[in-house]
């Protein structure tokens, strides 16, 4: 992962560096060999000449930090300092309760992702409860989507993305049936903010996601999970259609593709997102799943 920052504000550079580090953590957990390269440039040190790039920084203009993997790290919330453009949509990482069945399954996820085989990583472990597996992975994908979108907070703004869309043919309007009963048109950042807040509320509701040992899942739990994953998919659809050039500029396309591939393998394995919902990225999904 190679990120290049030219902000005049050193605090913003630091915030973006932490965003990069969190992205590197996710990539490493998915079995990638991570080379983290970050170039921080101060305007007072810049020289004249061609505009720099991640592959052609101006000599002596800044510092380069490198760290190599693969490695697995469980960062704390204190490691992440959201900037003014990301703090509205970023949610601190959620964890399974210590000592719960979910925590044990979370360890299994980390171990299998480290093997690099995403198809096998999504499969239900032998002898485990399906609802427990869906619950733990829902939290994991919520964390991954939140952190991935936060990287683009500087680009996905109300002005740049006045509607939540996935290309010219697909527009998403928000309604949760409780606070917002009638679908409303909103900007992409507003939509994602509503979405992440809604998912967090679902996950924190012990009537839906029980945490006490032996507590039963509700009968409609599969439907709850399907709705969550269907809406999380829309974040990926928006990123690919509206921000992929910026993702490439940040050098994060491999990370995005790995996260999405993992998402598609998991939702495909358990039938969590309907085919018509996947239409905005239909060709990409077919390529991942090997459908001709």
PDB file of N, CA, C and O in Angstrom, residues 108-174:
ATOM      1  N   UNK A 108     -11.136 -17.841  15.047  1.00  0.00           N
ATOM      2  CA  UNK A 108     -11.112 -18.754  13.903  1.00  0.00           C
ATOM      3  C   UNK A 108     -11.066 -17.965  12.600  1.00  0.00           C
ATOM      4  O   UNK A 108     -10.338 -18.333  11.666  1.00  0.00           O
ATOM      5  N   UNK A 109     -11.835 -16.878  12.519  1.00  0.00           N
ATOM      6  CA  UNK A 109     -11.829 -16.043  11.318  1.00  0.00           C
ATOM      7  C   UNK A 109     -10.429 -15.508  11.058  1.00  0.00           C
ATOM      8  O   UNK A 109      -9.918 -15.567   9.933  1.00  0.00           O
ATOM      9  N   UNK A 110      -9.802 -14.967  12.099  1.00  0.00           N
ATOM     10  CA  UNK A 110      -8.462 -14.404  11.942  1.00  0.00           C
ATOM     11  C   UNK A 110      -7.471 -15.464  11.456  1.00  0.00           C
ATOM     12  O   UNK A 110      -6.630 -15.205  10.595  1.00  0.00           O
ATOM     13  N   UNK A 111      -7.591 -16.662  12.008  1.00  0.00           N
ATOM     14  CA  UNK A 111      -6.659 -17.730  11.641  1.00  0.00           C
ATOM     15  C   UNK A 111      -6.863 -18.164  10.197  1.00  0.00           C
ATOM     16  O   UNK A 111      -5.898 -18.359   9.449  1.00  0.00           O
ATOM     17  N   UNK A 112      -8.112 -18.322   9.765  1.00  0.00           N
ATOM     18  CA  UNK A 112      -8.381 -18.781   8.408  1.00  0.00           C
ATOM     19  C   UNK A 112      -8.096 -17.706   7.380  1.00  0.00           C
ATOM     20  O   UNK A 112      -7.627 -17.988   6.277  1.00  0.00           O
ATOM     21  N   UNK A 113      -8.348 -16.437   7.712  1.00  0.00           N
ATOM     22  CA  UNK A 113      -8.009 -15.358   6.788  1.00  0.00           C
ATOM     23  C   UNK A 113      -6.502 -15.295   6.590  1.00  0.00           C
ATOM     24  O   UNK A 113      -6.011 -14.985   5.505  1.00  0.00           O
ATOM     25  N   UNK A 114      -5.761 -15.590   7.642  1.00  0.00           N
ATOM     26  CA  UNK A 114      -4.310 -15.570   7.546  1.00  0.00           C
ATOM     27  C   UNK A 114      -3.767 -16.622   6.594  1.00  0.00           C
ATOM     28  O   UNK A 114      -2.644 -16.504   6.107  1.00  0.00           O
ATOM     29  N   UNK A 115      -4.572 -17.635   6.280  1.00  0.00           N
ATOM     30  CA  UNK A 115      -4.131 -18.672   5.352  1.00  0.00           C
ATOM     31  C   UNK A 115      -4.139 -18.180   3.921  1.00  0.00           C
ATOM     32  O   UNK A 115      -3.508 -18.776   3.048  1.00  0.00           O
ATOM     33  N   UNK A 116      -4.869 -17.081   3.655  1.00  0.00           N
ATOM     34  CA  UNK A 116      -4.909 -16.512   2.318  1.00  0.00           C
ATOM     35  C   UNK A 116      -5.976 -17.106   1.423  1.00  0.00           C
ATOM     36  O   UNK A 116      -6.168 -16.638   0.299  1.00  0.00           O
ATOM     37  N   UNK A 117      -6.692 -18.141   1.860  1.00  0.00           N
ATOM     38  CA  UNK A 117      -7.736 -18.761   1.051  1.00  0.00           C
ATOM     39  C   UNK A 117      -9.096 -18.219   1.490  1.00  0.00           C
ATOM     40  O   UNK A 117      -9.685 -18.690   2.467  1.00  0.00           O
ATOM     41  N   UNK A 118      -9.585 -17.215   0.775  1.00  0.00           N
ATOM     42  CA  UNK A 118     -10.829 -16.569   1.175  1.00  0.00           C
ATOM     43  C   UNK A 118     -12.039 -17.476   0.998  1.00  0.00           C
ATOM     44  O   UNK A 118     -12.999 -17.379   1.760  1.00  0.00           O
ATOM     45  N   UNK A 119     -12.018 -18.325  -0.007  1.00  0.00           N
ATOM     46  CA  UNK A 119     -13.155 -19.233  -0.213  1.00  0.00           C
ATOM     47  C   UNK A 119     -13.338 -20.153   0.990  1.00  0.00           C
ATOM     48  O   UNK A 119     -14.460 -20.432   1.406  1.00  0.00           O
ATOM     49  N   UNK A 120     -12.243 -20.652   1.526  1.00  0.00           N
ATOM     50  CA  UNK A 120     -12.331 -21.531   2.694  1.00  0.00           C
ATOM     51  C   UNK A 120     -12.613 -20.739   3.963  1.00  0.00           C
ATOM     52  O   UNK A 120     -13.280 -21.224   4.877  1.00  0.00           O
ATOM     53  N   UNK A 121     -12.124 -19.508   4.015  1.00  0.00           N
ATOM     54  CA  UNK A 121     -12.282 -18.706   5.231  1.00  0.00           C
ATOM     55  C   UNK A 121     -13.731 -18.400   5.547  1.00  0.00           C
ATOM     56  O   UNK A 121     -14.093 -18.202   6.703  1.00  0.00           O
ATOM     57  N   UNK A 122     -14.597 -18.351   4.525  1.00  0.00           N
ATOM     58  CA  UNK A 122     -15.992 -17.974   4.763  1.00  0.00           C
ATOM     59  C   UNK A 122     -16.861 -19.162   5.175  1.00  0.00           C
ATOM     60  O   UNK A 122     -17.995 -18.962   5.634  1.00  0.00           O
ATOM     61  N   UNK A 123     -16.363 -20.371   5.021  1.00  0.00           N
ATOM     62  CA  UNK A 123     -17.180 -21.553   5.285  1.00  0.00           C
ATOM     63  C   UNK A 123     -17.456 -21.726   6.776  1.00  0.00           C
ATOM     64  O   UNK A 123     -16.619 -21.415   7.621  1.00  0.00           O
ATOM     65  N   UNK A 124     -18.649 -22.229   7.079  1.00  0.00           N
ATOM     66  CA  UNK A 124     -19.030 -22.497   8.465  1.00  0.00           C
ATOM     67  C   UNK A 124     -18.130 -23.575   9.047  1.00  0.00           C
ATOM     68  O   UNK A 124     -18.040 -24.684   8.507  1.00  0.00           O
ATOM     69  N   UNK A 125     -17.438 -23.294  10.161  1.00  0.00           N
ATOM     70  CA  UNK A 125     -16.586 -24.316  10.772  1.00  0.00           C
ATOM     71  C   UNK A 125     -17.411 -25.536  11.196  1.00  0.00           C
ATOM     72  O   UNK A 125     -18.558 -25.381  11.655  1.00  0.00           O
ATOM     73  N   UNK A 126     -16.877 -26.711  11.057  1.00  0.00           N
ATOM     74  CA  UNK A 126     -17.615 -27.926  11.440  1.00  0.00           C
ATOM     75  C   UNK A 126     -18.091 -27.865  12.888  1.00  0.00           C
ATOM     76  O   UNK A 126     -17.333 -27.512  13.791  1.00  0.00           O
ATOM     77  N   UNK A 127     -19.360 -28.204  13.082  1.00  0.00           N
ATOM     78  CA  UNK A 127     -19.917 -28.278  14.421  1.00  0.00           C
ATOM     79  C   UNK A 127     -20.338 -26.951  15.021  1.00  0.00           C
ATOM     80  O   UNK A 127     -20.828 -26.915  16.158  1.00  0.00           O
ATOM     81  N   UNK A 128     -20.173 -25.856  14.286  1.00  0.00           N
ATOM     82  CA  UNK A 128     -20.528 -24.539  14.831  1.00  0.00           C
ATOM     83  C   UNK A 128     -21.942 -24.145  14.431  1.00  0.00           C
ATOM     84  O   UNK A 128     -22.498 -24.625  13.435  1.00  0.00           O
ATOM     85  N   UNK A 129     -22.512 -23.236  15.205  1.00  0.00           N
ATOM     86  CA  UNK A 129     -23.876 -22.761  14.962  1.00  0.00           C
ATOM     87  C   UNK A 129     -23.866 -21.722  13.840  1.00  0.00           C
ATOM     88  O   UNK A 129     -23.066 -20.778  13.854  1.00  0.00           O
ATOM     89  N   UNK A 130     -24.771 -21.870  12.873  1.00  0.00           N
ATOM     90  CA  UNK A 130     -24.819 -20.966  11.726  1.00  0.00           C
ATOM     91  C   UNK A 130     -25.090 -19.533  12.154  1.00  0.00           C
ATOM     92  O   UNK A 130     -24.453 -18.591  11.652  1.00  0.00           O
ATOM     93  N   UNK A 131     -26.027 -19.335  13.078  1.00  0.00           N
ATOM     94  CA  UNK A 131     -26.360 -17.980  13.499  1.00  0.00           C
ATOM     95  C   UNK A 131     -25.167 -17.295  14.191  1.00  0.00           C
ATOM     96  O   UNK A 131     -24.932 -16.098  13.993  1.00  0.00           O
ATOM     97  N   UNK A 132     -24.436 -18.041  14.995  1.00  0.00           N
ATOM     98  CA  UNK A 132     -23.239 -17.487  15.635  1.00  0.00           C
ATOM     99  C   UNK A 132     -22.229 -17.041  14.573  1.00  0.00           C
ATOM    100  O   UNK A 132     -21.609 -15.979  14.681  1.00  0.00           O
ATOM    101  N   UNK A 133     -22.064 -17.875  13.569  1.00  0.00           N
ATOM    102  CA  UNK A 133     -21.114 -17.573  12.498  1.00  0.00           C
ATOM    103  C   UNK A 133     -21.536 -16.323  11.718  1.00  0.00           C
ATOM    104  O   UNK A 133     -20.712 -15.462  11.411  1.00  0.00           O
ATOM    105  N   UNK A 134     -22.828 -16.233  11.420  1.00  0.00           N
ATOM    106  CA  UNK A 134     -23.336 -15.051  10.718  1.00  0.00           C
ATOM    107  C   UNK A 134     -23.167 -13.795  11.571  1.00  0.00           C
ATOM    108  O   UNK A 134     -22.791 -12.724  11.062  1.00  0.00           O
ATOM    109  N   UNK A 135     -23.414 -13.914  12.872  1.00  0.00           N
ATOM    110  CA  UNK A 135     -23.337 -12.764  13.762  1.00  0.00           C
ATOM    111  C   UNK A 135     -21.917 -12.214  13.841  1.00  0.00           C
ATOM    112  O   UNK A 135     -21.684 -11.001  13.718  1.00  0.00           O
ATOM    113  N   UNK A 136     -20.943 -13.098  14.060  1.00  0.00           N
ATOM    114  CA  UNK A 136     -19.562 -12.655  14.196  1.00  0.00           C
ATOM    115  C   UNK A 136     -19.059 -12.047  12.893  1.00  0.00           C
ATOM    116  O   UNK A 136     -18.378 -11.020  12.883  1.00  0.00           O
ATOM    117  N   UNK A 137     -19.397 -12.648  11.777  1.00  0.00           N
ATOM    118  CA  UNK A 137     -18.959 -12.121  10.497  1.00  0.00           C
ATOM    119  C   UNK A 137     -19.661 -10.808  10.151  1.00  0.00           C
ATOM    120  O   UNK A 137     -19.073  -9.947   9.481  1.00  0.00           O
ATOM    121  N   UNK A 138     -20.896 -10.642  10.605  1.00  0.00           N
ATOM    122  CA  UNK A 138     -21.583  -9.370  10.380  1.00  0.00           C
ATOM    123  C   UNK A 138     -20.809  -8.235  11.028  1.00  0.00           C
ATOM    124  O   UNK A 138     -20.599  -7.172  10.423  1.00  0.00           O
ATOM    125  N   UNK A 139     -20.362  -8.446  12.260  1.00  0.00           N
ATOM    126  CA  UNK A 139     -19.565  -7.424  12.950  1.00  0.00           C
ATOM    127  C   UNK A 139     -18.247  -7.189  12.222  1.00  0.00           C
ATOM    128  O   UNK A 139     -17.808  -6.051  12.042  1.00  0.00           O
ATOM    129  N   UNK A 140     -17.617  -8.256  11.757  1.00  0.00           N
ATOM    130  CA  UNK A 140     -16.340  -8.129  11.064  1.00  0.00           C
ATOM    131  C   UNK A 140     -16.478  -7.327   9.774  1.00  0.00           C
ATOM    132  O   UNK A 140     -15.660  -6.457   9.479  1.00  0.00           O
ATOM    133  N   UNK A 141     -17.514  -7.613   8.996  1.00  0.00           N
ATOM    134  CA  UNK A 141     -17.706  -6.898   7.735  1.00  0.00           C
ATOM    135  C   UNK A 141     -18.164  -5.457   7.975  1.00  0.00           C
ATOM    136  O   UNK A 141     -17.844  -4.563   7.189  1.00  0.00           O
ATOM    137  N   UNK A 142     -18.895  -5.245   9.031  1.00  0.00           N
ATOM    138  CA  UNK A 142     -19.245  -3.874   9.418  1.00  0.00           C
ATOM    139  C   UNK A 142     -17.976  -3.074   9.709  1.00  0.00           C
ATOM    140  O   UNK A 142     -17.805  -1.944   9.225  1.00  0.00           O
ATOM    141  N   UNK A 143     -17.055  -3.656  10.486  1.00  0.00           N
ATOM    142  CA  UNK A 143     -15.790  -2.981  10.789  1.00  0.00           C
ATOM    143  C   UNK A 143     -15.003  -2.695   9.516  1.00  0.00           C
ATOM    144  O   UNK A 143     -14.472  -1.597   9.321  1.00  0.00           O
ATOM    145  N   UNK A 144     -14.902  -3.691   8.645  1.00  0.00           N
ATOM    146  CA  UNK A 144     -14.117  -3.542   7.424  1.00  0.00           C
ATOM    147  C   UNK A 144     -14.700  -2.453   6.522  1.00  0.00           C
ATOM    148  O   UNK A 144     -13.966  -1.626   5.972  1.00  0.00           O
ATOM    149  N   UNK A 145     -16.016  -2.436   6.376  1.00  0.00           N
ATOM    150  CA  UNK A 145     -16.666  -1.439   5.514  1.00  0.00           C
ATOM    151  C   UNK A 145     -16.503  -0.042   6.082  1.00  0.00           C
ATOM    152  O   UNK A 145     -16.232   0.920   5.349  1.00  0.00           O
ATOM    153  N   UNK A 146     -16.660   0.095   7.394  1.00  0.00           N
ATOM    154  CA  UNK A 146     -16.514   1.395   8.040  1.00  0.00           C
ATOM    155  C   UNK A 146     -15.116   1.956   7.825  1.00  0.00           C
ATOM    156  O   UNK A 146     -14.950   3.128   7.453  1.00  0.00           O
ATOM    157  N   UNK A 147     -14.093   1.122   8.034  1.00  0.00           N
ATOM    158  CA  UNK A 147     -12.721   1.603   7.899  1.00  0.00           C
ATOM    159  C   UNK A 147     -12.349   1.869   6.447  1.00  0.00           C
ATOM    160  O   UNK A 147     -11.638   2.821   6.129  1.00  0.00           O
ATOM    161  N   UNK A 148     -12.854   1.036   5.533  1.00  0.00           N
ATOM    162  CA  UNK A 148     -12.566   1.236   4.117  1.00  0.00           C
ATOM    163  C   UNK A 148     -13.168   2.547   3.626  1.00  0.00           C
ATOM    164  O   UNK A 148     -12.514   3.336   2.932  1.00  0.00           O
ATOM    165  N   UNK A 149     -14.412   2.800   3.992  1.00  0.00           N
ATOM    166  CA  UNK A 149     -15.052   4.035   3.539  1.00  0.00           C
ATOM    167  C   UNK A 149     -14.388   5.258   4.163  1.00  0.00           C
ATOM    168  O   UNK A 149     -14.281   6.311   3.531  1.00  0.00           O
ATOM    169  N   UNK A 150     -13.926   5.137   5.396  1.00  0.00           N
ATOM    170  CA  UNK A 150     -13.292   6.263   6.074  1.00  0.00           C
ATOM    171  C   UNK A 150     -12.063   6.759   5.327  1.00  0.00           C
ATOM    172  O   UNK A 150     -11.742   7.949   5.360  1.00  0.00           O
ATOM    173  N   UNK A 151     -11.380   5.858   4.629  1.00  0.00           N
ATOM    174  CA  UNK A 151     -10.200   6.245   3.860  1.00  0.00           C
ATOM    175  C   UNK A 151     -10.578   7.265   2.782  1.00  0.00           C
ATOM    176  O   UNK A 151      -9.778   8.120   2.412  1.00  0.00           O
ATOM    177  N   UNK A 152     -11.825   7.197   2.304  1.00  0.00           N
ATOM    178  CA  UNK A 152     -12.270   8.073   1.213  1.00  0.00           C
ATOM    179  C   UNK A 152     -13.017   9.301   1.707  1.00  0.00           C
ATOM    180  O   UNK A 152     -13.614  10.020   0.919  1.00  0.00           O
ATOM    181  N   UNK A 153     -12.975   9.546   3.016  1.00  0.00           N
ATOM    182  CA  UNK A 153     -13.736  10.666   3.567  1.00  0.00           C
ATOM    183  C   UNK A 153     -13.387  12.003   2.954  1.00  0.00           C
ATOM    184  O   UNK A 153     -14.231  12.898   2.859  1.00  0.00           O
ATOM    185  N   UNK A 154     -12.158  12.162   2.513  1.00  0.00           N
ATOM    186  CA  UNK A 154     -11.727  13.424   1.913  1.00  0.00           C
ATOM    187  C   UNK A 154     -12.360  13.643   0.553  1.00  0.00           C
ATOM    188  O   UNK A 154     -12.510  14.768   0.092  1.00  0.00           O
ATOM    189  N   UNK A 155     -12.731  12.539  -0.119  1.00  0.00           N
ATOM    190  CA  UNK A 155     -13.252  12.625  -1.481  1.00  0.00           C
ATOM    191  C   UNK A 155     -14.767  12.502  -1.557  1.00  0.00           C
ATOM    192  O   UNK A 155     -15.403  13.123  -2.406  1.00  0.00           O
ATOM    193  N   UNK A 156     -15.346  11.655  -0.711  1.00  0.00           N
ATOM    194  CA  UNK A 156     -16.797  11.450  -0.733  1.00  0.00           C
ATOM    195  C   UNK A 156     -17.448  12.468   0.197  1.00  0.00           C
ATOM    196  O   UNK A 156     -17.626  12.226   1.390  1.00  0.00           O
ATOM    197  N   UNK A 157     -17.793  13.613  -0.364  1.00  0.00           N
ATOM    198  CA  UNK A 157     -18.368  14.704   0.405  1.00  0.00           C
ATOM    199  C   UNK A 157     -19.775  15.012  -0.103  1.00  0.00           C
ATOM    200  O   UNK A 157     -20.185  14.530  -1.170  1.00  0.00           O
ATOM    201  N   UNK A 158     -20.490  15.824   0.643  1.00  0.00           N
ATOM    202  CA  UNK A 158     -21.836  16.212   0.227  1.00  0.00           C
ATOM    203  C   UNK A 158     -21.804  16.910  -1.129  1.00  0.00           C
ATOM    204  O   UNK A 158     -22.704  16.731  -1.961  1.00  0.00           O
ATOM    205  N   UNK A 159     -20.772  17.714  -1.361  1.00  0.00           N
ATOM    206  CA  UNK A 159     -20.668  18.457  -2.620  1.00  0.00           C
ATOM    207  C   UNK A 159     -20.302  17.539  -3.784  1.00  0.00           C
ATOM    208  O   UNK A 159     -20.857  17.656  -4.876  1.00  0.00           O
ATOM    209  N   UNK A 160     -19.366  16.615  -3.543  1.00  0.00           N
ATOM    210  CA  UNK A 160     -18.908  15.732  -4.614  1.00  0.00           C
ATOM    211  C   UNK A 160     -19.907  14.627  -4.924  1.00  0.00           C
ATOM    212  O   UNK A 160     -20.026  14.190  -6.081  1.00  0.00           O
ATOM    213  N   UNK A 161     -20.631  14.168  -3.911  1.00  0.00           N
ATOM    214  CA  UNK A 161     -21.580  13.055  -4.076  1.00  0.00           C
ATOM    215  C   UNK A 161     -22.938  13.457  -3.495  1.00  0.00           C
ATOM    216  O   UNK A 161     -23.314  12.995  -2.414  1.00  0.00           O
ATOM    217  N   UNK A 162     -23.691  14.341  -4.178  1.00  0.00           N
ATOM    218  CA  UNK A 162     -24.964  14.831  -3.627  1.00  0.00           C
ATOM    219  C   UNK A 162     -26.049  13.763  -3.522  1.00  0.00           C
ATOM    220  O   UNK A 162     -27.037  13.950  -2.808  1.00  0.00           O
ATOM    221  N   UNK A 163     -25.871  12.635  -4.232  1.00  0.00           N
ATOM    222  CA  UNK A 163     -26.808  11.519  -4.117  1.00  0.00           C
ATOM    223  C   UNK A 163     -26.017  10.235  -3.879  1.00  0.00           C
ATOM    224  O   UNK A 163     -24.871  10.104  -4.312  1.00  0.00           O
ATOM    225  N   UNK A 164     -26.631   9.291  -3.191  1.00  0.00           N
ATOM    226  CA  UNK A 164     -26.015   7.979  -2.966  1.00  0.00           C
ATOM    227  C   UNK A 164     -26.346   7.117  -4.179  1.00  0.00           C
ATOM    228  O   UNK A 164     -27.488   6.662  -4.346  1.00  0.00           O
ATOM    229  N   UNK A 165     -25.374   6.941  -5.040  1.00  0.00           N
ATOM    230  CA  UNK A 165     -25.635   6.231  -6.282  1.00  0.00           C
ATOM    231  C   UNK A 165     -24.528   5.238  -6.581  1.00  0.00           C
ATOM    232  O   UNK A 165     -23.455   5.247  -5.970  1.00  0.00           O
ATOM    233  N   UNK A 166     -24.805   4.364  -7.551  1.00  0.00           N
ATOM    234  CA  UNK A 166     -23.824   3.416  -8.072  1.00  0.00           C
ATOM    235  C   UNK A 166     -23.907   3.498  -9.588  1.00  0.00           C
ATOM    236  O   UNK A 166     -24.535   2.660 -10.234  1.00  0.00           O
ATOM    237  N   UNK A 167     -23.321   4.562 -10.139  1.00  0.00           N
ATOM    238  CA  UNK A 167     -23.445   4.813 -11.560  1.00  0.00           C
ATOM    239  C   UNK A 167     -24.749   5.529 -11.868  1.00  0.00           C
ATOM    240  O   UNK A 167     -25.549   5.812 -10.968  1.00  0.00           O
ATOM    241  N   UNK A 168     -25.011   5.815 -13.144  1.00  0.00           N
ATOM    242  CA  UNK A 168     -26.202   6.581 -13.522  1.00  0.00           C
ATOM    243  C   UNK A 168     -27.521   5.824 -13.387  1.00  0.00           C
ATOM    244  O   UNK A 168     -28.586   6.432 -13.311  1.00  0.00           O
ATOM    245  N   UNK A 169     -27.454   4.489 -13.301  1.00  0.00           N
ATOM    246  CA  UNK A 169     -28.685   3.693 -13.297  1.00  0.00           C
ATOM    247  C   UNK A 169     -29.204   3.370 -11.902  1.00  0.00           C
ATOM    248  O   UNK A 169     -30.374   2.978 -11.756  1.00  0.00           O
ATOM    249  N   UNK A 170     -28.377   3.528 -10.893  1.00  0.00           N
ATOM    250  CA  UNK A 170     -28.791   3.084  -9.556  1.00  0.00           C
ATOM    251  C   UNK A 170     -28.605   4.199  -8.534  1.00  0.00           C
ATOM    252  O   UNK A 170     -27.515   4.724  -8.355  1.00  0.00           O
ATOM    253  N   UNK A 171     -29.703   4.530  -7.868  1.00  0.00           N
ATOM    254  CA  UNK A 171     -29.679   5.526  -6.791  1.00  0.00           C
ATOM    255  C   UNK A 171     -30.343   4.924  -5.563  1.00  0.00           C
ATOM    256  O   UNK A 171     -31.376   4.261  -5.652  1.00  0.00           O
ATOM    257  N   UNK A 172     -29.726   5.134  -4.410  1.00  0.00           N
ATOM    258  CA  UNK A 172     -30.238   4.580  -3.163  1.00  0.00           C
ATOM    259  C   UNK A 172     -30.804   5.694  -2.283  1.00  0.00           C
ATOM    260  O   UNK A 172     -30.173   6.743  -2.117  1.00  0.00           O
ATOM    261  N   UNK A 173     -31.973   5.444  -1.731  1.00  0.00           N
ATOM    262  CA  UNK A 173     -32.584   6.385  -0.785  1.00  0.00           C
ATOM    263  C   UNK A 173     -32.693   5.699   0.567  1.00  0.00           C
ATOM    264  O   UNK A 173     -32.855   4.478   0.644  1.00  0.00           O
ATOM    265  N   UNK A 174     -32.633   6.505   1.618  1.00  0.00           N
ATOM    266  CA  UNK A 174     -32.547   5.919   2.949  1.00  0.00           C
ATOM    267  C   UNK A 174     -33.894   5.866   3.662  1.00  0.00           C
ATOM    268  O   UNK A 174     -34.680   6.800   3.650  1.00  0.00           O
TER     269      UNK A 174
END
